[in-house]
Amino acid sequence: MNCTTKKNSILHRSSRRLIRTALPIASIGVGSDKCATAQSSLSVIQPLSSVPNHPSLPHLSTHNAPIDNTVDTRNDSLSNSVGNNPLTGNSHFLKPRQPLNFGSFNVRTLMQVGQQACLALTMNSLKIDVCCLSETRIQDSSNVIQLTAPGISTRYILRTSGDEAARAVGQRGVGIVLTDKAEAALLDWIPVNSRLCAVRLQGSVGVRKDSCVKRNLFVISAYAPTDCSSDLQKDEFYDALATLVRSSKGSDIVVLAGDFNAQVGKLSVSEACLGGRCALPAERTDNGDRLLQFCADNRLFLSSTNFRHSSRRTATWRSNSTGTFSQIDHIAVSYRWRSSVQNCRSYWSTYVESDHALVLMRLSLQLHGHRRKPQTGLAVQRLCDPDVCTRYEQKLAHELGSTENSNVDEHWSHIKQAMHVAAGFACGPGSVVHQRHWISQESLSIMEQKRQLSNRKEMNKMRRKLQRQVTRSLKKDRENWWVNVAEEMEVAAASGNSQRLFKLIRDTSGRRTQVSEAICNRNGEPIHNKQQRLDRWAEYFKEQFSWPHASVITPVSTTVTPWVVSLEPPSEVEVESCIRLLRRGKAAGPDELPPVLFKLGGEALIKSLTALLRDIWKEERIPLIWSESLIVPIFKKGIRNDCSNYRGISLIPIVTKVLASILLHRLTPARERNVREQQAGFRPGRGCIDQIFTLRRLLEKRHTHRRPTIMLFLDLKGAFDSVDRTSLFSTLHRKGMPQKFVNLLRSLYSHTSGRVRVYGELSGRFETTSGVR
């Protein structure tokens, strides 16, 4: 908002020493480059024949290359005022593609109850694809917020940017909201501070007929200091904004949107290269001069001043004290692509309570990107129905049959395919379950009634009354929702459904479980590109699971008596008992087969798995796909943008757990006979509580007998990830483990590889050479 009005003669910087009429003249040079636009009537672009000389005016300093200097501004001055640029000819031109809607909205806050849902309703009603937000008051740039609302199926993704100074006072904050279509085209996410952030989207524009050219979109969300702020704050803002604009590529289409607190007023004919002549009449302020200067320096065009609309559709801010209207929110695009803008206007009828209007711009552009389908998998929860279980078991027995396979890889591939087919037949594919939103229909009706109110001054009293009703209704809905969730928790706890109970706790606790969107490289520099962030995670976990080999390997001793362990191949009884020990609800591995499919497979699956494990026992080699694992980063503590503060959880195929369980059950009795009594780690019947009790008893005895006590606490960094496998197998053999079991364990750790699953995608495959699975 503007707090004061300054005269246009005030000099903002030492380098800014010219009056308004000199801005477009100083920013245009002479050259031979050509400029393409998306106006369907544009066909021939002629070079500028001459530029008027103004010896009395100093040249305007520009940070980047000058504006495309082949466009005749004499024609622009006549056409930009109505959003048109008619030129004659029949050469190349950009054809409008599927239009995209860009919004700029000062929401004042998204921390109040129901504001995020109101924003989702507003975007859905106006079909907005990308929206730049100001004054969100959310300062976390590492988190992604899902915006939902009752009655809409579109998913909106909000990314916010902030800093510690703004967090301390609870002010400012900017963000960008993307739809599913725009999210699929996301290339870079660049949070700067509480006033600036940007995204790069993959797109294209049409040229000629049935032809298009790649053009990425660089969208910047900005919130400028108010007009009464100090010159130092304004200079810092525009310097940071200039740095951000310069970080875009030369081929990018730059879209700058936000609350600039700038009144530019009517532009003159000579300022046509900076914007149209349809701005709301007003006295130009200091921020207005700065904004025009910035557009001249960076070849931007104010589309918000380029289309003739009524004053109500042009104004963007309403003063609560005086009731006057001003145009201080703007959207600017790259000068070369100014004619791709089809329309730009303000919308006051929104669900969000704000004294600003939403500025909407329609741009002829097409976004590219592969939309990720939600990871639904199989609807295994339907296996709780006995009829579904029976269908699955019968279909699996039919699919398995009695097929002969030449090796273990083909044998397992046949079993896996049969399980997928049977599960798909019995359960069907999973679906995304949308939880019922907590906002009631009563609240929605009041919000709609408030949205339909006229923007006239005499309706302010009614508007404030309805807003109070909306606030009370939303708080009531929120309270009722909390009561219902608490009752569900009580029912889940009483019935012993711990999985449901902890899911409700996680959903309502507000704990952020996803990986940070702002990740730094090994040098501490932030990574903005999405693919580079994925590669950074793969690089980090490759280092974690590829520690250097041990420099000294203990020689194998043959004097130890071997353990007495059965060397017979696994039986069906062993396989069945190990499958029964699998826990439901655990995540599946790379083969996407959860434990419940093994537990309900029936006799046919047990026989097939037993035959497979017998072949593995004989060949001492596992299927190659069993060596793969999915690594999921889990945040521990510390700074969220540091990869070292995450712990990787490896998801391995469930069938490998069956083989490992068979080996463990055979080796445990022999190991117990050969381990000293003082050893308590990884032994049955000896938990942490027992060891804590023992330690307390020792301390009590020490105090009674007044004897000195020495305690050593040792914490090894990456203890499980840094285990040298060669030394491990050598030690196992030296301790007396039969060679058969050593070879089987070695096969489980041969040619192991991993892929990181993060941001809903998978990284490239990398080899892991250390650690245990």
XYZ file of N, CA and C in Angstrom, residues 392-549:
474
model
N -8.421 -63.843 -4.609
C -6.977 -63.656 -4.811
C -6.235 -64.986 -4.751
N -6.560 -65.824 -3.768
C -5.861 -67.105 -3.623
C -6.143 -68.032 -4.806
N -7.388 -68.059 -5.264
C -7.726 -68.924 -6.399
C -7.079 -68.429 -7.689
N -7.119 -67.125 -7.914
C -6.509 -66.580 -9.123
C -4.996 -66.773 -9.108
N -4.376 -66.641 -7.943
C -2.932 -66.840 -7.851
C -2.553 -68.282 -8.127
N -3.333 -69.224 -7.594
C -3.051 -70.636 -7.851
C -3.175 -70.950 -9.332
N -4.151 -70.328 -10.001
C -4.310 -70.554 -11.438
C -3.157 -69.952 -12.238
N -2.689 -68.765 -11.848
C -1.610 -68.108 -12.574
C -0.269 -68.798 -12.371
N -0.039 -69.330 -11.177
C 1.249 -69.979 -10.905
C 1.388 -71.278 -11.696
N 0.332 -72.111 -11.668
C 0.352 -73.361 -12.430
C 1.543 -74.214 -12.062
N 2.083 -74.864 -13.054
C 3.254 -75.735 -12.854
C 4.282 -75.463 -13.939
N 4.605 -74.187 -14.098
C 5.531 -73.800 -15.152
C 6.964 -74.144 -14.757
N 7.722 -74.699 -15.688
C 9.135 -74.997 -15.464
C 9.972 -73.797 -15.890
N 10.918 -73.389 -15.053
C 11.783 -72.246 -15.331
C 13.228 -72.695 -15.308
N 14.020 -72.123 -16.222
C 15.396 -72.564 -16.380
C 16.326 -72.016 -15.314
N 16.068 -70.805 -14.786
C 16.946 -70.228 -13.765
C 16.115 -69.467 -12.751
N 16.809 -68.973 -11.698
C 16.100 -68.338 -10.595
C 15.493 -66.999 -11.023
N 16.126 -66.303 -11.960
C 15.584 -65.013 -12.403
C 14.239 -65.192 -13.095
N 14.148 -66.172 -13.996
C 12.875 -66.418 -14.672
C 11.824 -66.953 -13.705
N 12.278 -67.783 -12.768
C 11.336 -68.341 -11.795
C 10.692 -67.230 -10.962
N 11.512 -66.313 -10.447
C 10.953 -65.222 -9.642
C 10.123 -64.279 -10.497
N 10.522 -64.034 -11.719
C 9.740 -63.165 -12.601
C 8.352 -63.748 -12.824
N 8.270 -65.047 -12.951
C 6.966 -65.694 -13.132
C 6.106 -65.557 -11.875
N 6.694 -65.742 -10.706
C 5.931 -65.609 -9.456
C 5.461 -64.173 -9.257
N 6.338 -63.236 -9.509
C 5.970 -61.832 -9.317
C 4.848 -61.430 -10.267
N 4.935 -61.841 -11.511
C 3.889 -61.516 -12.479
C 2.563 -62.130 -12.061
N 2.603 -63.372 -11.572
C 1.373 -64.029 -11.137
C 0.741 -63.310 -9.951
N 1.553 -62.840 -9.007
C 1.018 -62.127 -7.842
C 0.403 -60.791 -8.257
N 1.032 -60.085 -9.184
C 0.476 -58.817 -9.655
C -0.854 -59.035 -10.374
N -0.914 -60.040 -11.213
C -2.154 -60.303 -11.949
C -3.272 -60.693 -10.991
N -2.970 -61.577 -10.047
C -3.991 -62.019 -9.095
C -4.462 -60.877 -8.204
N -3.531 -60.055 -7.738
C -3.919 -58.924 -6.884
C -4.735 -57.905 -7.671
N -4.352 -57.636 -8.923
C -5.139 -56.721 -9.732
C -6.524 -57.237 -10.016
N -6.650 -58.549 -10.188
C -7.960 -59.164 -10.454
C -8.846 -59.115 -9.214
N -8.297 -59.407 -8.054
C -9.105 -59.491 -6.838
C -9.330 -58.127 -6.187
N -8.275 -57.315 -6.121
C -8.368 -56.042 -5.381
C -8.656 -54.858 -6.288
N -8.082 -54.886 -7.482
C -8.212 -53.729 -8.355
C -7.191 -52.660 -7.998
N -7.034 -51.681 -8.860
C -6.077 -50.604 -8.575
C -6.563 -49.713 -7.447
N -5.601 -49.159 -6.723
C -5.943 -48.238 -5.649
C -6.386 -46.894 -6.201
N -7.024 -46.131 -5.380
C -7.514 -44.807 -5.773
C -7.136 -43.805 -4.696
N -7.046 -42.554 -5.118
C -6.727 -41.483 -4.174
C -7.970 -41.170 -3.353
N -7.841 -41.270 -2.052
C -8.965 -41.016 -1.154
C -8.893 -39.564 -0.700
N -9.873 -38.778 -1.107
C -9.943 -37.375 -0.700
C -10.735 -37.278 0.601
N -10.058 -36.780 1.617
C -10.729 -36.646 2.890
C -11.783 -35.544 2.832
N -12.831 -35.743 3.583
C -13.908 -34.759 3.632
C -13.386 -33.482 4.281
N -13.578 -32.361 3.591
C -13.062 -31.102 4.106
C -13.871 -30.651 5.304
N -13.195 -29.947 6.211
C -13.846 -29.569 7.458
C -14.772 -28.365 7.304
N -14.719 -27.628 6.201
C -15.605 -26.470 6.012
C -17.008 -26.956 5.635
N -18.011 -26.447 6.316
C -19.387 -26.892 6.104
C -20.037 -26.118 4.959
N -21.153 -26.637 4.509
C -21.913 -25.964 3.451
C -22.488 -24.644 3.930
N -22.774 -24.540 5.202
C -23.274 -23.280 5.747
C -22.229 -22.175 5.601
N -20.975 -22.514 5.894
C -19.909 -21.523 5.733
C -19.714 -21.160 4.272
N -19.811 -22.159 3.400
C -19.655 -21.880 1.977
C -20.740 -20.950 1.456
N -21.959 -21.129 1.935
C -23.055 -20.265 1.473
C -22.838 -18.814 1.933
N -22.340 -18.624 3.148
C -22.066 -17.255 3.622
C -20.922 -16.641 2.822
N -19.893 -17.440 2.529
C -18.762 -16.945 1.744
C -19.216 -16.565 0.342
N -20.093 -17.355 -0.253
C -20.591 -17.042 -1.586
C -21.447 -15.778 -1.560
N -22.242 -15.617 -0.515
C -23.056 -14.407 -0.388
C -22.176 -13.168 -0.264
N -21.098 -13.276 0.474
C -20.174 -12.144 0.615
C -19.462 -11.853 -0.711
N -19.125 -12.908 -1.454
C -18.428 -12.719 -2.721
C -19.307 -12.010 -3.742
N -20.620 -12.213 -3.674
C -21.528 -11.623 -4.650
C -21.831 -10.155 -4.367
N -21.366 -9.649 -3.219
C -21.660 -8.262 -2.881
C -20.974 -7.307 -3.855
N -21.616 -6.171 -4.082
C -21.028 -5.152 -4.933
C -19.848 -4.499 -4.223
N -18.955 -3.923 -5.009
C -17.765 -3.291 -4.472
C -17.985 -1.811 -4.138
N -19.234 -1.376 -4.147
C -19.518 0.025 -3.865
C -19.289 0.332 -2.385
N -19.059 1.617 -2.109
C -18.716 2.036 -0.757
C -19.865 1.803 0.210
N -21.102 1.950 -0.260
C -22.245 1.793 0.640
C -22.454 0.346 1.084
N -21.764 -0.604 0.434
C -21.884 -2.018 0.823
C -20.793 -2.444 1.811
N -19.962 -1.522 2.255
C -18.881 -1.880 3.166
C -19.401 -2.413 4.498
N -20.458 -1.804 5.010
C -21.006 -2.248 6.283
C -21.524 -3.674 6.192
N -22.256 -3.994 5.107
C -22.747 -5.356 4.915
C -21.591 -6.333 4.713
N -20.555 -5.887 4.013
C -19.409 -6.752 3.778
C -18.702 -7.112 5.094
N -18.532 -6.133 5.959
C -17.900 -6.404 7.252
C -18.762 -7.323 8.111
N -20.071 -7.149 8.021
C -20.973 -8.012 8.788
C -20.875 -9.462 8.322
N -20.887 -9.667 7.006
C -20.781 -11.029 6.488
C -19.405 -11.637 6.787
N -18.369 -10.807 6.787
C -17.049 -11.337 7.097
C -16.986 -11.833 8.541
N -17.629 -11.128 9.452
C -17.677 -11.599 10.845
C -18.434 -12.913 10.935
N -19.492 -13.051 10.161
C -20.232 -14.313 10.161
C -19.385 -15.455 9.596
N -18.627 -15.166 8.536
C -17.743 -16.188 7.957
C -16.703 -16.624 8.974
N -16.104 -15.690 9.681
C -15.080 -16.028 10.670
C -15.647 -16.898 11.781
N -16.817 -16.528 12.298
C -17.425 -17.333 13.359
C -17.800 -18.722 12.861
N -18.324 -18.809 11.657
C -18.735 -20.107 11.123
C -17.531 -21.009 10.879
N -16.448 -20.435 10.366
C -15.254 -21.237 10.125
C -14.646 -21.746 11.429
N -14.607 -20.913 12.454
C -14.085 -21.370 13.744
C -14.956 -22.478 14.330
N -16.256 -22.371 14.141
C -17.157 -23.423 14.616
C -16.915 -24.727 13.866
N -16.755 -24.631 12.537
C -16.479 -25.835 11.742
C -15.166 -26.483 12.168
N -14.157 -25.656 12.413
C -12.868 -26.197 12.822
C -12.961 -26.909 14.173
N -13.710 -26.325 15.082
C -13.880 -26.952 16.388
C -14.613 -28.277 16.265
N -15.663 -28.330 15.457
C -16.389 -29.591 15.253
C -15.488 -30.647 14.620
N -14.625 -30.216 13.716
C -13.718 -31.173 13.074
C -12.755 -31.770 14.099
N -12.228 -30.935 14.990
C -11.325 -31.445 16.023
C -12.044 -32.442 16.943
N -13.282 -32.151 17.270
C -14.038 -33.077 18.122
C -14.233 -34.418 17.431
N -14.556 -34.410 16.141
C -14.751 -35.665 15.408
C -13.453 -36.458 15.306
N -12.328 -35.762 15.081
C -11.048 -36.458 15.006
C -10.696 -37.088 16.350
N -10.961 -36.376 17.437
C -10.675 -36.930 18.767
C -11.514 -38.182 19.035
N -12.759 -38.156 18.601
C -13.607 -39.341 18.785
C -13.081 -40.515 17.957
N -12.615 -40.253 16.732
C -12.045 -41.325 15.920
C -10.789 -41.902 16.572
N -9.979 -41.046 17.174
C -8.786 -41.528 17.873
C -9.162 -42.436 19.045
N -10.196 -42.054 19.787
C -10.628 -42.873 20.912
C -11.118 -44.236 20.446
N -11.870 -44.249 19.358
C -12.374 -45.527 18.830
C -11.211 -46.399 18.361
N -10.238 -45.796 17.641
C -9.093 -46.567 17.164
C -8.267 -47.112 18.321
N -8.086 -46.314 19.377
C -7.313 -46.780 20.535
C -8.043 -47.884 21.275
N -9.377 -47.762 21.398
C -10.144 -48.779 22.118
C -10.181 -50.105 21.367
N -10.190 -50.046 20.042
C -10.242 -51.273 19.243
C -8.864 -51.860 18.961
N -7.818 -51.203 19.391
C -6.467 -51.711 19.159
C -5.939 -51.480 17.759
N -6.563 -50.591 17.002
C -6.122 -50.287 15.643
C -5.042 -49.207 15.718
N -3.827 -49.634 16.011
C -2.733 -48.671 16.193
C -2.364 -47.971 14.889
N -2.516 -48.665 13.775
C -2.182 -48.048 12.496
C -3.093 -46.852 12.210
N -4.378 -47.037 12.432
C -5.329 -45.940 12.241
C -5.084 -44.825 13.251
N -4.764 -45.186 14.481
C -4.547 -44.199 15.534
C -3.363 -43.297 15.206
N -2.250 -43.891 14.851
C -1.066 -43.085 14.581
C -1.189 -42.308 13.271
N -1.990 -42.802 12.343
C -2.240 -42.034 11.128
C -3.011 -40.755 11.448
N -3.999 -40.868 12.315
C -4.748 -39.686 12.728
C -3.856 -38.701 13.473
N -2.957 -39.239 14.303
C -2.044 -38.360 15.050
C -1.106 -37.625 14.096
N -0.585 -38.348 13.100
C 0.317 -37.701 12.151
C -0.405 -36.637 11.326
N -1.656 -36.927 10.941
C -2.394 -35.986 10.105
C -2.749 -34.704 10.847
N -2.925 -34.806 12.146
C -3.356 -33.640 12.921
C -2.234 -32.972 13.697
N -1.066 -33.603 13.762
C 0.017 -33.030 14.567
C 0.711 -31.880 13.871
N 0.599 -31.796 12.540
C 1.266 -30.730 11.807
C 2.731 -30.985 11.563
N 3.219 -32.184 11.892
C 4.630 -32.487 11.655
C 4.875 -32.678 10.165
N 5.927 -32.058 9.682
C 6.254 -32.129 8.264
C 7.136 -33.345 8.023
N 6.654 -34.241 7.210
C 7.394 -35.472 6.949
C 8.071 -35.470 5.595
N 7.681 -34.569 4.708
C 8.271 -34.606 3.379
C 9.664 -33.991 3.384
N 10.383 -34.269 2.325
C 11.744 -33.774 2.178
C 11.709 -32.307 1.787
N 12.691 -31.564 2.249
C 12.738 -30.133 1.973
C 12.867 -29.870 0.477
N 12.162 -28.835 0.020
C 12.250 -28.417 -1.372
C 13.510 -27.591 -1.631
N 14.154 -27.114 -0.578
C 15.376 -26.310 -0.714
C 16.554 -27.132 -0.191
N 17.310 -27.734 -1.104
C 18.436 -28.596 -0.756
C 19.726 -27.931 -1.226
N 20.768 -28.051 -0.411
C 22.071 -27.481 -0.755
C 23.011 -28.576 -1.248
N 23.968 -28.183 -2.076
C 24.969 -29.126 -2.541
C 26.041 -29.304 -1.475
N 27.083 -30.035 -1.802
C 28.105 -30.331 -0.809
C 28.873 -29.084 -0.373
N 28.808 -28.021 -1.166
C 29.468 -26.763 -0.815
C 28.561 -25.807 -0.068
N 27.333 -26.231 0.243
C 26.398 -25.380 0.960
C 25.634 -24.419 0.094
N 25.729 -24.528 -1.223
C 25.023 -23.635 -2.130
C 23.648 -24.223 -2.449
N 22.594 -23.399 -2.449
C 21.244 -23.926 -2.718
C 21.102 -24.420 -4.148
N 20.333 -25.485 -4.302
C 20.051 -26.075 -5.615
C 18.603 -25.760 -5.960
N 18.397 -25.096 -7.083
C 17.053 -24.688 -7.481
C 16.426 -25.646 -8.488
N 17.245 -26.288 -9.309
C 16.712 -27.161 -10.347
C 16.224 -28.469 -9.738
N 15.054 -28.907 -10.182
C 14.442 -30.105 -9.615
C 15.261 -31.360 -9.905
N 15.743 -31.502 -11.141
C 16.529 -32.671 -11.503
C 17.868 -32.668 -10.781
N 18.446 -31.507 -10.585
C 19.710 -31.431 -9.863
C 19.534 -31.787 -8.400
N 18.394 -31.434 -7.815
C 18.127 -31.852 -6.432
C 18.023 -33.366 -6.338
N 17.371 -33.979 -7.319
C 17.263 -35.437 -7.342
C 18.641 -36.075 -7.483
N 19.474 -35.505 -8.338
C 20.833 -36.029 -8.499
C 21.661 -35.842 -7.233
N 21.403 -34.746 -6.506
C 22.151 -34.519 -5.263
C 21.819 -35.584 -4.224
N 20.556 -35.972 -4.137
C 20.192 -37.033 -3.203
C 20.864 -38.351 -3.587
N 20.885 -38.662 -4.876
C 21.554 -39.886 -5.321
C 23.049 -39.820 -5.010
N 23.654 -38.664 -5.204
C 25.076 -38.511 -4.909
C 25.356 -38.696 -3.421
N 24.491 -38.126 -2.577
C 24.710 -38.225 -1.131
C 24.602 -39.669 -0.649
N 23.549 -40.374 -1.064
C 23.368 -41.740 -0.579
C 24.361 -42.703 -1.226
N 24.845 -42.391 -2.391
C 25.911 -43.213 -2.954
C 27.161 -43.116 -2.094
N 27.459 -41.927 -1.590
C 28.592 -41.773 -0.677
C 28.334 -42.485 0.642
N 27.076 -42.441 1.122
C 26.766 -43.078 2.397
C 26.901 -44.590 2.344
N 26.597 -45.187 1.209
C 26.649 -46.640 1.077
C 27.849 -47.100 0.258
N 28.872 -46.284 0.188
C 30.101 -46.661 -0.538
C 31.312 -46.164 0.237
N 31.432 -46.636 1.468
C 32.564 -46.256 2.291
C 33.828 -46.977 1.817
N 34.999 -46.400 2.096
C 36.250 -47.075 1.686
C 36.387 -48.440 2.340
N 37.049 -49.342 1.642
C 37.256 -50.684 2.171
C 38.248 -50.650 3.329
